[in-house]
Coordinates of C-alpha atoms in Angstrom, one line a residue:
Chain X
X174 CA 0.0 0.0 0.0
X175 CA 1.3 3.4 -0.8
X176 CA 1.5 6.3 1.7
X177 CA -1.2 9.2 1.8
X178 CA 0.3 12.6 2.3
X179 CA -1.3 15.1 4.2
X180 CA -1.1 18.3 5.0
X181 CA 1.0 19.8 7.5
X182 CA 4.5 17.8 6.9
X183 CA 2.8 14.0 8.1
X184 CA 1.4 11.0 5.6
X185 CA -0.8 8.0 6.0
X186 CA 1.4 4.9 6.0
X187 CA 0.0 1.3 5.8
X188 CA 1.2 -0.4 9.4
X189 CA -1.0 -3.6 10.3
X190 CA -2.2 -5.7 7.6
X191 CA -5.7 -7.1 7.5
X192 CA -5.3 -10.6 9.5
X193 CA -3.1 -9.1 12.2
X194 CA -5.7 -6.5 12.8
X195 CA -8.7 -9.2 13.0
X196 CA -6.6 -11.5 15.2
X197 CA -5.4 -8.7 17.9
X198 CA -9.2 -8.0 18.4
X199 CA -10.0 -11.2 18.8
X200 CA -7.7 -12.1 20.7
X201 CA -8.1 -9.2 23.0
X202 CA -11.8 -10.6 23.4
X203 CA -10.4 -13.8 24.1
X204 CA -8.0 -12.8 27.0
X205 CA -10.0 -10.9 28.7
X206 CA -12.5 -13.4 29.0
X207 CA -10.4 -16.0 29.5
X208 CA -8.7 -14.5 32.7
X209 CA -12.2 -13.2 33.9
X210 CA -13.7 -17.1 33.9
X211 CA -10.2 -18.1 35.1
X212 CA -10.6 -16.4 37.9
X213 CA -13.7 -17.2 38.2
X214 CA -12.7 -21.3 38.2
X215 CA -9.8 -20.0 40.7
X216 CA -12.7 -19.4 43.2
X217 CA -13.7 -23.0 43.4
X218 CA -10.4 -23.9 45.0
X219 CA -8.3 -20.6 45.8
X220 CA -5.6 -22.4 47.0
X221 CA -2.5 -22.8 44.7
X222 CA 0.6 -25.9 45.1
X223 CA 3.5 -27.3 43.9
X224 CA 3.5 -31.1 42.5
X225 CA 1.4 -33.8 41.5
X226 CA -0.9 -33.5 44.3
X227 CA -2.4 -31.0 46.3
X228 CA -0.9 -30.6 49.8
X229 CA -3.9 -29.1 51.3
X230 CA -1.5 -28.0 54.5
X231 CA 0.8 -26.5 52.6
X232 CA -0.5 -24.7 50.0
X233 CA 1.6 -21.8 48.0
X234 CA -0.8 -19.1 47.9
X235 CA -4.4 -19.1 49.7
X236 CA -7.4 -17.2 50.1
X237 CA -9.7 -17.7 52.9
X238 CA -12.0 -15.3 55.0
X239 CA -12.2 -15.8 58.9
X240 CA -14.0 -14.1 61.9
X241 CA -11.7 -11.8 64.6
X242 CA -12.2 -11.8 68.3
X243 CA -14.5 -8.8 67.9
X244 CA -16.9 -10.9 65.4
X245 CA -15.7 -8.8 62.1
X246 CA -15.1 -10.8 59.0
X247 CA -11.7 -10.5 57.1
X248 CA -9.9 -11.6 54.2
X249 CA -6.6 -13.4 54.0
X250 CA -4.3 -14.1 51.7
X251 CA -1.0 -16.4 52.6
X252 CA 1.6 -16.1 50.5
X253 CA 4.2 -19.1 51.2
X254 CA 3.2 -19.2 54.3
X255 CA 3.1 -15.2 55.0
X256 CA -0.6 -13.5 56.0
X257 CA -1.6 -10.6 54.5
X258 CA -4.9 -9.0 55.3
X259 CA -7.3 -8.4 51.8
X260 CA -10.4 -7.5 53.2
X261 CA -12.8 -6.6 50.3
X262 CA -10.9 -7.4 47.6
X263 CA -8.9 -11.2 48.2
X264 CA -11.1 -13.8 50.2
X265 CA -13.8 -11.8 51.3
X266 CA -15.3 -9.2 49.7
X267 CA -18.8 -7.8 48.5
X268 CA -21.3 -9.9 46.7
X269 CA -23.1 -7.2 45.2
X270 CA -25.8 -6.6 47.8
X271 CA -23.6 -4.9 49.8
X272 CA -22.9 -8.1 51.7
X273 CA -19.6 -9.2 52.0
X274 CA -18.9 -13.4 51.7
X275 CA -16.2 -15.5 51.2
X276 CA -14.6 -15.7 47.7
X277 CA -11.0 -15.4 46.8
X278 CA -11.2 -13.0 43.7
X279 CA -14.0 -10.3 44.0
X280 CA -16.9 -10.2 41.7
X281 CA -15.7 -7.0 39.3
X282 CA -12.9 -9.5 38.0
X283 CA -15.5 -12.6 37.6
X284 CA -17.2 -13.8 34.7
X285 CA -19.5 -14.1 35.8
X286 CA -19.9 -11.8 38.6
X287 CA -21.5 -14.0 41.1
X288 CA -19.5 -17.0 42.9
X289 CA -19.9 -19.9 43.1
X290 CA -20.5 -20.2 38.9
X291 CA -18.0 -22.3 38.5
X292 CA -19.5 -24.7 36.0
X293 CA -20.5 -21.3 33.5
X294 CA -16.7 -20.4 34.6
X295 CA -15.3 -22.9 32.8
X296 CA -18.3 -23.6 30.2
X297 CA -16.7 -20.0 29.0
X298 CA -13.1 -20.7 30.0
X299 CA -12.9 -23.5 27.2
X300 CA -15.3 -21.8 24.3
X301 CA -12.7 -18.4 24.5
X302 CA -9.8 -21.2 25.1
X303 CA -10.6 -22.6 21.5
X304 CA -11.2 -19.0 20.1
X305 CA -7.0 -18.0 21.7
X306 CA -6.3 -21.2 19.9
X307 CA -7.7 -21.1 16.6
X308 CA -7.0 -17.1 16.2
X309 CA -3.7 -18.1 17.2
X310 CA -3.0 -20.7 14.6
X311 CA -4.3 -18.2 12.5
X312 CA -2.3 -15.6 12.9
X313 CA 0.9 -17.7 13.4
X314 CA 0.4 -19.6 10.4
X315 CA -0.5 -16.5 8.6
X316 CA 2.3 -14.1 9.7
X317 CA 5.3 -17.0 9.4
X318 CA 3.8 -17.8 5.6
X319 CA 3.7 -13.9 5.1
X320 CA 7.0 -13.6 6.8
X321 CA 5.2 -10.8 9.4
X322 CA 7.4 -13.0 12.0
X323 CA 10.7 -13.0 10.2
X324 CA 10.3 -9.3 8.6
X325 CA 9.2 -7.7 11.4
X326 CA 9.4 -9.6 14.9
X327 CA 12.6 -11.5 15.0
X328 CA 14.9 -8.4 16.7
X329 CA 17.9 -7.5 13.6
X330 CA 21.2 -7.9 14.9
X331 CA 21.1 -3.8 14.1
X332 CA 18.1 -4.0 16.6
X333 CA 20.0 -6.2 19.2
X334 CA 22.5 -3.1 19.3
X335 CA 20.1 -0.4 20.3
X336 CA 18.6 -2.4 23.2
X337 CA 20.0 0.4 25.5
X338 CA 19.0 3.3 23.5
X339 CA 15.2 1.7 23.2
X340 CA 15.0 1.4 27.0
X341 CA 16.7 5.1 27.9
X342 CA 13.8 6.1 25.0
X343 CA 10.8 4.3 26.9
X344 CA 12.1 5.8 30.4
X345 CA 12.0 9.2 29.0
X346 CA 8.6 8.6 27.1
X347 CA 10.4 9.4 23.7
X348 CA 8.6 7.7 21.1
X349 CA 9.4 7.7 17.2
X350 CA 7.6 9.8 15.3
X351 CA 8.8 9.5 11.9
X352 CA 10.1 6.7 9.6
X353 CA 11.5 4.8 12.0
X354 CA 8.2 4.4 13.6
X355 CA 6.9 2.0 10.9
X356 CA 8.5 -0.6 11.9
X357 CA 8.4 -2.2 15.8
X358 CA 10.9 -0.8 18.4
X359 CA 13.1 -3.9 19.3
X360 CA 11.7 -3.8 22.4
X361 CA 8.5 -4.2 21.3
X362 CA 9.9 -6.9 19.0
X363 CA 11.6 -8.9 21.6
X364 CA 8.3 -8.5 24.0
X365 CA 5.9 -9.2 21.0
X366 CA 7.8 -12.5 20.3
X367 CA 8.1 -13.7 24.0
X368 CA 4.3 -13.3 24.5
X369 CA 3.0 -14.9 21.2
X370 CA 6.1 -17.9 21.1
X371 CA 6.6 -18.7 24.5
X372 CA 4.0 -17.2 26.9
X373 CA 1.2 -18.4 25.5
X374 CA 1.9 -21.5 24.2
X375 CA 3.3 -22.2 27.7
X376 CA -0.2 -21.5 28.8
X377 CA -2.1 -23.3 26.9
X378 CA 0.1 -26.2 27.5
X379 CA 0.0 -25.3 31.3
X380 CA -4.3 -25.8 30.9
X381 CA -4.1 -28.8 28.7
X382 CA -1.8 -30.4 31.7
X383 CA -4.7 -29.9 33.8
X384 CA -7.0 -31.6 31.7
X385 CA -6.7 -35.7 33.0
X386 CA -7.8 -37.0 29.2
X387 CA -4.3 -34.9 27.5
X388 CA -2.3 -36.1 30.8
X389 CA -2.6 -39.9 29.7
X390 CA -2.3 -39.3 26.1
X391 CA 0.8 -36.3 26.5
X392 CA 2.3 -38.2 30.1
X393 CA 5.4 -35.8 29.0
X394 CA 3.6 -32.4 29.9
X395 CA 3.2 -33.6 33.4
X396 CA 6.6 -34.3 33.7
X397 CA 7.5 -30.6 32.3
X398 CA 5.3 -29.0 34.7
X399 CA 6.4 -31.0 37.5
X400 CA 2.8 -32.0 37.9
X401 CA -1.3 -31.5 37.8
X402 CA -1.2 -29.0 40.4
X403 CA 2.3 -27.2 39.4
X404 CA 0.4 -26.7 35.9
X405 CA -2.3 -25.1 37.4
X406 CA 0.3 -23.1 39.6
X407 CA 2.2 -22.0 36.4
X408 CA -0.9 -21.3 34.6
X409 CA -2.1 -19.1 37.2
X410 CA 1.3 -16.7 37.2
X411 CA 1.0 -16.8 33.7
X412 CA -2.2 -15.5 34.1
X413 CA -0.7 -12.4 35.7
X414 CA 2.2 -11.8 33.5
X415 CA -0.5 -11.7 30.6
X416 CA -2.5 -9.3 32.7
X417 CA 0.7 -7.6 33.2
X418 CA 1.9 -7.7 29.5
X419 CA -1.2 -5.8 28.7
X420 CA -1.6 -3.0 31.1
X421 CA 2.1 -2.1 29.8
X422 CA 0.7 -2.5 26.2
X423 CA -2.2 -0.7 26.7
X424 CA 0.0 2.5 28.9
X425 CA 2.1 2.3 26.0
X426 CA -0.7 3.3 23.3
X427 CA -1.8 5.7 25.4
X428 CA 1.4 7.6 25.9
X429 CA 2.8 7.3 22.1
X430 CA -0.4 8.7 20.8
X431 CA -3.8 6.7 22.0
X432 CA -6.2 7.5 18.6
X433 CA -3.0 7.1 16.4
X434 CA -2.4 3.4 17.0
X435 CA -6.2 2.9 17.6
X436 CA -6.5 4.6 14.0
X437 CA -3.7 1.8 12.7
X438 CA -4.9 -1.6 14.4
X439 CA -8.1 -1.0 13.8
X440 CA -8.0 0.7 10.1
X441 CA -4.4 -0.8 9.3
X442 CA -3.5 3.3 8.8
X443 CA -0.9 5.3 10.6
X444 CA -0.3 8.9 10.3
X445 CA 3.8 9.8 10.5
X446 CA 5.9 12.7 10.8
X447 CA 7.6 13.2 6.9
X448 CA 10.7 13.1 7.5
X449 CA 12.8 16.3 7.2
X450 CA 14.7 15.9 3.6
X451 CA 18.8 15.9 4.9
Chain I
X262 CA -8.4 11.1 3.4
X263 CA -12.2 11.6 3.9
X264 CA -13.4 7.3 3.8
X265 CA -9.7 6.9 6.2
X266 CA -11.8 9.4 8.6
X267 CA -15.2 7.7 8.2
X268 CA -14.1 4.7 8.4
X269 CA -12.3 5.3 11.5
X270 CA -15.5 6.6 13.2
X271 CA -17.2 3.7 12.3
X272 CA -14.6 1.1 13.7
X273 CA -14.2 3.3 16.8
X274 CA -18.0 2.9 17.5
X275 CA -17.8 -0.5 17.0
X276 CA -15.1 -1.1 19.5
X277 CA -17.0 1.4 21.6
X278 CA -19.8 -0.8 21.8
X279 CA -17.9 -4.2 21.8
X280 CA -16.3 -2.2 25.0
X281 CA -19.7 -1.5 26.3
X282 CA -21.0 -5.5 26.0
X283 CA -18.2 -6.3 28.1
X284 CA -19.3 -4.2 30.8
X285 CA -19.8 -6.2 33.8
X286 CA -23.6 -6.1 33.7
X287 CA -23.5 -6.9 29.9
X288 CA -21.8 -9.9 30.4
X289 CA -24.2 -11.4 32.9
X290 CA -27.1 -10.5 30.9
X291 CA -25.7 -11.8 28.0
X292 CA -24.4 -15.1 29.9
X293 CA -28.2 -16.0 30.9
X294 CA -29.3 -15.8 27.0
X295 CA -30.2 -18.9 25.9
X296 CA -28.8 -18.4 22.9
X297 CA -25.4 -17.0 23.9
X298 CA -24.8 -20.3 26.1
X299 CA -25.5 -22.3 23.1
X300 CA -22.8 -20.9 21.3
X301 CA -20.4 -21.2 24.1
X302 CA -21.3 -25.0 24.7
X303 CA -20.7 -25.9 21.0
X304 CA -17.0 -25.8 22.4
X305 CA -17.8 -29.0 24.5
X306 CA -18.2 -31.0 21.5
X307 CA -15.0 -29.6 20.2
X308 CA -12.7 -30.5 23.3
X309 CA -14.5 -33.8 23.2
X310 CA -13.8 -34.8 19.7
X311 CA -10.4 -33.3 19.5
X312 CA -8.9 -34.7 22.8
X313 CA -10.6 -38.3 21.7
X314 CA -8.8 -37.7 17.8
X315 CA -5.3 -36.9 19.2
X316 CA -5.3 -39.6 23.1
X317 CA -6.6 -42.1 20.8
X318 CA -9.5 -44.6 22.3
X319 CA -7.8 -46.3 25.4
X320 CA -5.8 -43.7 26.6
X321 CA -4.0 -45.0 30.2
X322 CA -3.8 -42.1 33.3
X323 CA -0.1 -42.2 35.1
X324 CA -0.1 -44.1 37.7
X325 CA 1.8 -43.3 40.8
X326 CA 4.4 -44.9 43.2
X327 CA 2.8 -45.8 46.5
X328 CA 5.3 -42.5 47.9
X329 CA 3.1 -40.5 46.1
X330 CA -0.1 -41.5 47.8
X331 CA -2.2 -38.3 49.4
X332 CA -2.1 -39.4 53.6
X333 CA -5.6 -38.2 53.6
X334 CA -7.6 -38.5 50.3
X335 CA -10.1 -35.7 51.1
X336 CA -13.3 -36.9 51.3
X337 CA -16.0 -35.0 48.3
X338 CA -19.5 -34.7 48.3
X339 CA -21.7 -37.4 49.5
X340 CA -19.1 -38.9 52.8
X341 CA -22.0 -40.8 54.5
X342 CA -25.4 -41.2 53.2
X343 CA -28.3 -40.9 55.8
X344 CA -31.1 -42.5 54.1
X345 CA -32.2 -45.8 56.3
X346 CA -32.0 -48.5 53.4
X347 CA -27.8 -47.3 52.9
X348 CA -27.5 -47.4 56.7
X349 CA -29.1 -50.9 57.1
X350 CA -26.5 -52.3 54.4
X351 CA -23.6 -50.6 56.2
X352 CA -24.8 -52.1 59.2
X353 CA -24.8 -55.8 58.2
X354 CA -21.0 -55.3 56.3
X355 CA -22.8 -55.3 52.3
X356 CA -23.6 -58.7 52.9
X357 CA -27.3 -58.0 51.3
X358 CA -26.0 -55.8 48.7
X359 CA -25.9 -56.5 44.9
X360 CA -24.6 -54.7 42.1
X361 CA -27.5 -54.9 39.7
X362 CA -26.6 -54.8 35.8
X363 CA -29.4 -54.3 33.6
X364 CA -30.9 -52.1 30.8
X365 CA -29.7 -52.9 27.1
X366 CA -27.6 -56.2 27.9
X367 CA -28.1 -59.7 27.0
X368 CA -28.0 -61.1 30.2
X369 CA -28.8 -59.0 33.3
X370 CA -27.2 -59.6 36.4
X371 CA -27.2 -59.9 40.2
X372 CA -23.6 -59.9 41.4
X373 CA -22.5 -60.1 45.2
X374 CA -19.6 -57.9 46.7
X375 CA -18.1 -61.7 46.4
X376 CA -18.6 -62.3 43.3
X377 CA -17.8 -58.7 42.0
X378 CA -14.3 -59.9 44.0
X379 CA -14.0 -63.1 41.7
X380 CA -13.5 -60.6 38.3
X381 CA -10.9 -59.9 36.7
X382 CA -9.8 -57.0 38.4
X383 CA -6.5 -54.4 38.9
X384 CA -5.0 -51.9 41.1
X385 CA -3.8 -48.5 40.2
X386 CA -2.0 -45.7 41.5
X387 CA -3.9 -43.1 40.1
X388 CA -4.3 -38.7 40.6
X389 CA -7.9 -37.6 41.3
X390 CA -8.5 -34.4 40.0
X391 CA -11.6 -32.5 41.1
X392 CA -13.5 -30.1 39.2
X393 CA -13.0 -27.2 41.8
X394 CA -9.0 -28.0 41.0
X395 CA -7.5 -29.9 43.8
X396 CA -5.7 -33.5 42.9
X397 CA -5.4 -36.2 45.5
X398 CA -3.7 -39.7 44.5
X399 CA -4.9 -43.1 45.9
X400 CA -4.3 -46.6 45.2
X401 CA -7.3 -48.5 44.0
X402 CA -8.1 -52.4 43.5
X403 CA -11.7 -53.3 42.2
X404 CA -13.4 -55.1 38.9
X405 CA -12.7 -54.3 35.8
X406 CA -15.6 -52.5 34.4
X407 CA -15.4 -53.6 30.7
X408 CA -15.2 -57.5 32.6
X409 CA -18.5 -57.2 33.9
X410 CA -20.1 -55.5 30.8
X411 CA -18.5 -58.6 29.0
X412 CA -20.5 -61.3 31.1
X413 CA -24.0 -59.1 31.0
X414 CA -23.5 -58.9 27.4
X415 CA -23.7 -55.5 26.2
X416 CA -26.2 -55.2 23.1
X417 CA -25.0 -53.3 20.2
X418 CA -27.9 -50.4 20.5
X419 CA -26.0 -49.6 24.0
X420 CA -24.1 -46.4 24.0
X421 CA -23.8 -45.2 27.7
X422 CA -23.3 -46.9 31.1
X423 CA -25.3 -45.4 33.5
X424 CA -24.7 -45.6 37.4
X425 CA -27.3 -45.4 40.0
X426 CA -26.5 -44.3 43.7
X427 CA -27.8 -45.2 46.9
X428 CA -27.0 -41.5 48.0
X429 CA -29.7 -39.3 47.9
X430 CA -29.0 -35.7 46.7
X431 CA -32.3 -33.1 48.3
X432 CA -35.1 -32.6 45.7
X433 CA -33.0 -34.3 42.8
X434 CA -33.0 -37.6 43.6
X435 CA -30.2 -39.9 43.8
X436 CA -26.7 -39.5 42.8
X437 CA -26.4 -40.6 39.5
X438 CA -23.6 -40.7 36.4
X439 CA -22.8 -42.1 33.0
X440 CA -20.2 -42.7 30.6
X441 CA -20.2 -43.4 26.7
X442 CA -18.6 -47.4 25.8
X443 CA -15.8 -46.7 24.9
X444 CA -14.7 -44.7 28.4
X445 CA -16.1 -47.9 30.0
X446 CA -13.4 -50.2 28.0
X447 CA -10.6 -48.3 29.0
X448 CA -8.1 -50.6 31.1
X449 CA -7.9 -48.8 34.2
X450 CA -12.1 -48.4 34.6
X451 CA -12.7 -50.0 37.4
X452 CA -15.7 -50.5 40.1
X453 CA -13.6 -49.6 42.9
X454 CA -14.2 -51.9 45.9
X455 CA -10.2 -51.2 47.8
X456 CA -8.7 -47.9 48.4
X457 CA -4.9 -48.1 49.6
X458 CA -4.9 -51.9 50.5
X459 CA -8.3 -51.1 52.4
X460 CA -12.2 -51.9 52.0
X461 CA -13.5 -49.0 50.6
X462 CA -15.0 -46.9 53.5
X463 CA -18.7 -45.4 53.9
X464 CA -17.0 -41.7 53.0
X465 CA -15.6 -42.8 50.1
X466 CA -18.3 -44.9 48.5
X467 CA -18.5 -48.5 49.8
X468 CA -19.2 -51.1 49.1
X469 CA -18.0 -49.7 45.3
X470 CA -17.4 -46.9 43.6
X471 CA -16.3 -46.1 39.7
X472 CA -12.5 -45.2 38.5
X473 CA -12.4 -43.4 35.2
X474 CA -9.4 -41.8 35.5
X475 CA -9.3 -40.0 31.9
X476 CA -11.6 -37.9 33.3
X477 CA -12.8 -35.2 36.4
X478 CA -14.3 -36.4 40.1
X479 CA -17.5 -35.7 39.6
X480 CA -17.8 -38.9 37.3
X481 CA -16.5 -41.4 40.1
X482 CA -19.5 -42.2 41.1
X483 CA -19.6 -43.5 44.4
X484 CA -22.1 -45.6 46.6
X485 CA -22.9 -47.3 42.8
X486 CA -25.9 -49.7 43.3
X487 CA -27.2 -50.6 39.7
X488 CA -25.9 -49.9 36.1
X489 CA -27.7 -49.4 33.2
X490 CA -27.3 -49.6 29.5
X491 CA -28.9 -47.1 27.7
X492 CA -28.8 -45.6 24.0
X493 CA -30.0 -42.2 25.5
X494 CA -29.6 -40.5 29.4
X495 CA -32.2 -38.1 28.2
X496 CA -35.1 -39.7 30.1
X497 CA -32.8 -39.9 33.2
X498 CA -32.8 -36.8 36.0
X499 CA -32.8 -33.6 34.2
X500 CA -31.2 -35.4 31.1
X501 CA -27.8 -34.0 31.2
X502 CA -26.3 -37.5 31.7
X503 CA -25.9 -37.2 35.8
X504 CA -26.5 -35.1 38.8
X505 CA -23.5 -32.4 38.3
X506 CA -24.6 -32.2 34.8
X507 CA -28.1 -31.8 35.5
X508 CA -26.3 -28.9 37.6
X509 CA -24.8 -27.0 34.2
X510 CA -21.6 -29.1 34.4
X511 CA -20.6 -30.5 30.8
X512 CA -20.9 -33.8 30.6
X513 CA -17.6 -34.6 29.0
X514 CA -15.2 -34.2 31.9
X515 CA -11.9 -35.1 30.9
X516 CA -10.8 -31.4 30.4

């Protein structure tokens, strides 16, 4: 596609092709639902361990709600073996009638809202599991036959060299503006790759371990998560560093120009600075 | 320049109300449509066929060293039935109990705690893996599912194996569970009647309770008084194929 001038020294330039602009949407979708019904599913059992088995005495990470000497209710969460009090948000917290009750992740992060739903939980956990999974084959399949992945993802040796520069530029909130920002910044490339060829895949492979029918036909992926319940301890962090990965990607439009990189993911277009001629 | 600007407006409303089904409220609403839940249960069928295509049809569990064995298997849901007729067979040891086999089968059968000890039978080291997410692992001896299938006779038309309960669940009736053929044919589904070198105890099913351990907790049924072969569960409970189902569970469990 060719570039649009406009007025005022900037142009239109063509940034995200059709397919990577349906997939990021869909999987946006997919995430967010995913982690909301995970959570949800979390609820059942908020108790997290290491192994095979669960150790119900020793777990890594709990959520409980308990009753004080002066007959108030309050939320715990132990953290290898450390208390720390989460009143209203972990263990107990509203219900929605202004009632507070025990549940380890409170109802404005649960799909649904209300807890116990654990069998909806997961009813939606899988369907938006399949929808990661298929919109991920799609756009990996896609973007390695279009050579998206080699072109523009794998860091150049060029890029590897201006690691430092890329991080002193994101401290200072200096974002490219011209040319050079129609291609990825190599952190963006490095960050890009680890979530969509190792992060995820690890999770999925994390929830498949959990899943007793894949364990006896894939025995290996208990042995590379050390376990049933070390799967569903990994897929749990995982959970987070996604959630993480995201606020930093969505603090990141924002600040290099919000309705700019709305404009280009969701129209493929991108207005730039024209560069000044030398 | 103009259609790059319309365009945009149009995708950003879009989003805006994609944004605004996700809403909290939205979701909830939309998650008691009828319609909605129809389309998010088509993925049952998907994780069902697709796990089946690539574990194959007799897919073995691990099984475990005796180390390995939970010091307290946590006793789940029913632990000690109240009902008078389950008391009076606990009372007198099982010794009036039967396992009745019956439905679509060539031969139906009575079979004694004894004789259900004559099978064929096997012991496993196996993980139990709850819905709610915990795993405990036991070792289990009992009768080889598919053997007993084998002496009734199981008549081509069958495509489930249902179990019956003697524990009663509030206004739902008994307990109750299935599973298609093939799950029952697997080598390590078993009608538990051991755990860990024991006789299986009230809490955690006696006199016999099902393994099936390609799949969740909620399908060992335990306290298992009569199985039936059937081409359909529908006419059974709310017709979801067993009590947790008939709850909103999926039916397939091994995921």
């Amino acid at each position: 596609m060719t570039d649009i001038s406009l007025s005022g020294g900037r142009k239109l330039v063509y940034r995200h092709r059709l397919v990577v602009r349906i997939t990021h949407w869909f999987n946006a979708l997919a995430i967010v639902c995913l982690f909301m019904s995970g959570l949800q599913i979390f609820n059942a059992h908020p108790e997290l361990y290491w192994g095979p088995k669960s150790t119900f005495d020793h777990p890594i990470l709990s959520m409980s709600a308990d009753t004080d000497d002066d007959n108030n209710d309050y939320g715990t969460t132990t953290i290898f073996g450390h208390d720390f009090d989460t009143t209203g948000v972990l263990g107990l917290s509203s219900n929605g009638n202004g009632q507070m009750v025990e549940r380890g992740f409170p109802r404005w992060i649960t799909l649904p809202s209300a807890s116990p739903e654990l069998a909806v939980g997961r009813r939606l956990h899988f369907f938006f599991a399949w929808m990661l999974t298929i919109n991920g084959l799609i756009y990996m399949g896609s973007s390695l036959l279009n050579r998206h992945v080699q072109r523009d993802l794998v860091p150049t040796k060029q890029d590897l060299s201006a690691v430092g520069k890329d991080i002193v530029n994101h401290i200072r909130l200096r974002f490219p503006r011209g040319e050079e920002s129609r291609k990825y910044g190599v952190l963006q490339k490095i960050t890009y790759l680890a979530v969509v060829a190792v992060i995820v895949p690890l999770m999925i492979l994390a929830g498949l371990t959990m899943s007793p029918r894949v364990d006896a036909g894939f025995p290996f992926l208990l042995t590379l998560f050390d376990g049933r319940q070390s799967a569903r301890t990994v897929h749990f962090v995982i959970a987070f560093t996604i959630l993480g990965f995201s606020m930093i990607h969505i603090a990141m439009v924002v600040l290099s120009g919000p309705i700019n990189n709305l404009r280009s993911i969701v129209t493929g277009w991108s207005s730039i600075e024209e560069d000044k001629a030398p | 320049m103009t259609d790059v600007k319309k365009s945009t407006r149009r995708a950003f409303m879009g989003l805006a109300s994609a944004g605004g089904l996700l809403t909290l409220t939205g979701c909830d609403k939309l998650i008691s449509t009828p319609w909605f839940m129809n389309v998010i249960d088509s993925a049952e069928a998907l994780s069902r066929s697709v796990q089946r295509a690539i574990t194959g049809s007799r897919p073995v569990a691990r099984e475990y060293a005796e180390s390995d064995i939970s010091e307290n298997f946590r006793q789940n849901g029913t632990t000690n039935p109240q009902n008078a007729s389950y008391q009076t067979m606990v009372a007198n040891g099982f010794a009036d109990w039967y396992l009745e086999v019956g439905g679509l089968v060539d031969k139906p059968l009575k079979l004694s705690l004894a004789a259900l000890r004559q099978l064929p039978a096997r012991t496993q080291i196996t993980r139990h893996d709850c819905v709610e997410g915990w795993s405990d692992i036991a070792k289990w001896t009992g009768a080889k599912l598919s053997a007993v299938l084998d002496i009734a006779g199981v008549k081509p038309e069958a495509r489930y194996v249902m179990f019956f309960c003697a524990d009663p669940m509030g206004m739902n009736g008994n307990y109750y569970e299935s599973i298609d053929i093939p799950g029952a044919y697997q080598p390590q589904t078993i009608l538990a009647y051991e755990i860990n070198d024991q006789t299986l105890p009230v809490a955690h099913g006696a006199p016999i309770r099902l393994r099936y351990e390609t799949q969740l907790g909620y399908k060992q049924a335990k306290y298992i008084m009569r199985i039936e072969l059937v081409d359909s569960y529908a006419k059974f409970g709310r017709g979801k194929g067993g009590f947790w189902e008939d709850q909103g569970y999926e039916w397939y469990a091994g995921i």
